[in-house]
Amino acid sequence: MLFSLSHLVLSTYKSDDFEKKNAELIGKVEDERNEAERSEEFTIRAGVYVNDQLFEDHKALLTFIYYEGDEVGVEFSTEPQLNSIVMYGVRTDERTIQVAEEYTGVVATLTWDNENEVTVTCSGEFTGMDSALFDKMVNTHYTLESEL
């Protein structure tokens, strides 16, 4: 009976030691994974984004004119220049910027699909002579042409 009791105590000790080492290893792996995820934070690349399929003779451009912290200014324009509109706003999450046109209240949401491609959606309605031009430019997809 003494052999059984000491065997039980020894196996309990080994089991507790194993569980402790296993918990430490799991914690270490989770810490490494969390650190890797933090270092892979998505970066919105400030630059000139282009869509050359919207117009027959022009490129639609989305250009960062201001990007500091979470505050952003973008310009929607064409090349060659027909007209442009500037909108300001903020970064709302890791992959999204929301900008607004101050006179019409139009809100454009820029959502990055990856580091080089952004999809622009819009709520509200542009007014004025070039409203059809801008309406076409804000509900589409752009690709990074050059980084600032």
Tab-separated table of C-alpha atoms in Angstrom:
chain	number	residue	atom	x	y	z
A	1	MET	CA	0.000	0.000	0.000
A	2	LEU	CA	2.916	2.368	0.671
A	3	PHE	CA	4.115	1.852	-2.910
A	4	SER	CA	0.708	2.843	-4.282
A	5	LEU	CA	0.495	5.982	-2.178
A	6	SER	CA	3.964	7.207	-3.172
A	7	HIS	CA	3.256	6.329	-6.804
A	8	LEU	CA	0.033	8.356	-6.601
A	9	VAL	CA	1.839	11.337	-5.050
A	10	LEU	CA	4.601	11.164	-7.685
A	11	SER	CA	2.161	10.912	-10.602
A	12	THR	CA	0.086	13.821	-9.202
A	13	TYR	CA	3.270	15.895	-8.941
A	14	LYS	CA	4.221	15.036	-12.540
A	15	SER	CA	0.698	15.842	-13.736
A	16	ASP	CA	0.694	19.228	-11.956
A	17	ASP	CA	4.160	20.002	-13.314
A	18	PHE	CA	3.055	19.035	-16.834
A	19	GLU	CA	-0.091	21.201	-16.617
A	20	LYS	CA	1.916	24.157	-15.335
A	21	LYS	CA	4.482	23.869	-18.153
A	22	ASN	CA	1.687	23.384	-20.696
A	23	ALA	CA	-0.112	26.526	-19.458
A	24	GLU	CA	3.152	28.504	-19.653
A	25	LEU	CA	3.756	27.304	-23.212
A	26	ILE	CA	0.207	28.173	-24.295
A	27	GLY	CA	0.570	31.639	-22.750
A	28	LYS	CA	3.870	32.184	-24.556
A	29	VAL	CA	2.402	31.140	-27.926
A	30	GLU	CA	-0.639	33.414	-27.429
A	31	ASP	CA	1.614	36.362	-26.515
A	32	GLU	CA	3.716	35.815	-29.654
A	33	ARG	CA	0.598	35.593	-31.828
A	34	ASN	CA	-0.900	38.777	-30.318
A	35	GLU	CA	2.370	40.646	-30.863
A	36	ALA	CA	2.501	39.472	-34.494
A	37	GLU	CA	-1.092	40.671	-35.036
A	38	ARG	CA	-0.248	44.086	-33.546
A	39	SER	CA	2.812	44.435	-35.778
A	40	GLU	CA	0.657	43.604	-38.837
A	41	GLU	CA	-1.743	46.520	-38.315
A	42	PHE	CA	-3.241	47.683	-41.562
A	43	THR	CA	-1.748	50.873	-42.971
A	44	ILE	CA	-3.787	53.158	-45.186
A	45	ARG	CA	-1.377	54.400	-47.814
A	46	ALA	CA	-1.699	58.099	-48.560
A	47	GLY	CA	-1.343	58.774	-52.241
A	48	VAL	CA	-3.140	59.101	-55.540
A	49	TYR	CA	-5.700	56.408	-56.331
A	50	VAL	CA	-7.064	56.052	-59.850
A	51	ASN	CA	-10.008	54.573	-61.718
A	52	ASP	CA	-9.480	54.716	-65.474
A	53	GLN	CA	-12.692	52.898	-66.399
A	54	LEU	CA	-15.323	55.470	-65.375
A	55	PHE	CA	-14.848	57.941	-68.226
A	56	GLU	CA	-13.890	57.453	-71.826
A	57	ASP	CA	-11.275	60.232	-72.035
A	58	HIS	CA	-10.451	60.908	-68.368
A	59	LYS	CA	-9.129	59.211	-65.266
A	60	ALA	CA	-11.011	59.563	-61.997
A	61	LEU	CA	-8.566	60.434	-59.213
A	62	LEU	CA	-8.821	60.179	-55.452
A	63	THR	CA	-5.936	62.145	-53.954
A	64	PHE	CA	-4.947	62.544	-50.321
A	65	ILE	CA	-4.345	66.236	-49.729
A	66	TYR	CA	-4.126	66.001	-45.944
A	67	TYR	CA	-3.474	63.039	-43.623
A	68	GLU	CA	-2.421	63.657	-40.033
A	69	GLY	CA	-3.338	61.285	-37.231
A	70	ASP	CA	-6.945	60.289	-37.865
A	71	GLU	CA	-7.822	63.487	-39.772
A	72	VAL	CA	-7.989	63.257	-43.544
A	73	GLY	CA	-8.628	65.457	-46.572
A	74	VAL	CA	-9.229	63.942	-50.002
A	75	GLU	CA	-9.859	65.410	-53.410
A	76	PHE	CA	-11.973	63.758	-56.078
A	77	SER	CA	-10.895	65.036	-59.500
A	78	THR	CA	-10.284	64.004	-63.070
A	79	GLU	CA	-7.246	63.957	-65.301
A	80	PRO	CA	-7.264	65.993	-67.469
A	81	GLN	CA	-8.914	68.378	-65.043
A	82	LEU	CA	-12.672	68.880	-65.477
A	83	ASN	CA	-13.526	69.793	-61.923
A	84	SER	CA	-12.737	68.676	-58.392
A	85	ILE	CA	-14.269	68.461	-54.963
A	86	VAL	CA	-12.489	68.351	-51.611
A	87	MET	CA	-13.888	66.437	-48.656
A	88	TYR	CA	-12.589	66.242	-45.081
A	89	GLY	CA	-13.167	63.653	-42.408
A	90	VAL	CA	-11.634	61.058	-40.109
A	91	ARG	CA	-10.394	57.515	-40.011
A	92	THR	CA	-13.146	55.508	-38.330
A	93	ASP	CA	-11.381	52.164	-38.028
A	94	GLU	CA	-8.362	50.272	-39.307
A	95	ARG	CA	-9.551	50.134	-42.946
A	96	THR	CA	-12.123	52.927	-43.199
A	97	ILE	CA	-12.134	56.693	-43.673
A	98	GLN	CA	-15.297	58.749	-43.740
A	99	VAL	CA	-15.282	62.185	-45.384
A	100	ALA	CA	-18.022	64.771	-45.960
A	101	GLU	CA	-18.625	67.627	-48.357
A	102	GLU	CA	-19.499	70.612	-46.189
A	103	TYR	CA	-22.094	72.329	-48.406
A	104	THR	CA	-24.207	69.404	-49.592
A	105	GLY	CA	-23.750	67.061	-46.636
A	106	VAL	CA	-22.670	64.234	-48.932
A	107	VAL	CA	-20.739	61.580	-46.972
A	108	ALA	CA	-18.270	59.269	-48.714
A	109	THR	CA	-16.941	56.155	-47.029
A	110	LEU	CA	-13.568	54.885	-48.224
A	111	THR	CA	-12.974	51.231	-47.342
A	112	TRP	CA	-9.657	49.580	-48.167
A	113	ASP	CA	-9.923	46.086	-49.636
A	114	ASN	CA	-6.132	45.725	-49.369
A	115	GLU	CA	-3.156	48.111	-49.256
A	116	ASN	CA	-3.588	49.139	-52.899
A	117	GLU	CA	-7.348	49.142	-53.480
A	118	VAL	CA	-10.148	51.211	-51.991
A	119	THR	CA	-13.897	51.052	-52.523
A	120	VAL	CA	-15.807	54.326	-52.207
A	121	THR	CA	-19.492	54.382	-51.290
A	122	CYS	CA	-21.607	57.465	-50.821
A	123	SER	CA	-24.714	58.700	-49.089
A	124	GLY	CA	-26.405	61.951	-49.969
A	125	GLU	CA	-26.725	63.765	-53.241
A	126	PHE	CA	-24.424	66.204	-54.969
A	127	THR	CA	-26.045	69.325	-56.402
A	128	GLY	CA	-25.005	71.722	-59.118
A	129	MET	CA	-23.587	71.561	-62.608
A	130	ASP	CA	-21.107	68.758	-61.987
A	131	SER	CA	-23.302	66.602	-59.749
A	132	ALA	CA	-23.492	63.755	-62.321
A	133	LEU	CA	-19.687	63.759	-62.576
A	134	PHE	CA	-19.188	63.508	-58.806
A	135	ASP	CA	-22.005	60.989	-58.341
A	136	LYS	CA	-20.173	58.677	-60.724
A	137	MET	CA	-16.817	59.199	-58.978
A	138	VAL	CA	-17.900	58.357	-55.438
A	139	ASN	CA	-19.609	55.004	-55.893
A	140	THR	CA	-16.765	52.991	-57.343
A	141	HIS	CA	-13.377	51.360	-56.827
A	142	TYR	CA	-9.904	52.957	-57.018
A	143	THR	CA	-6.372	51.506	-57.221
A	144	LEU	CA	-3.226	53.127	-55.797
A	145	GLU	CA	-1.270	54.781	-58.609
A	146	SER	CA	1.420	56.562	-56.577
A	147	GLU	CA	2.172	56.888	-52.901
A	148	LEU	CA	2.845	60.298	-51.351
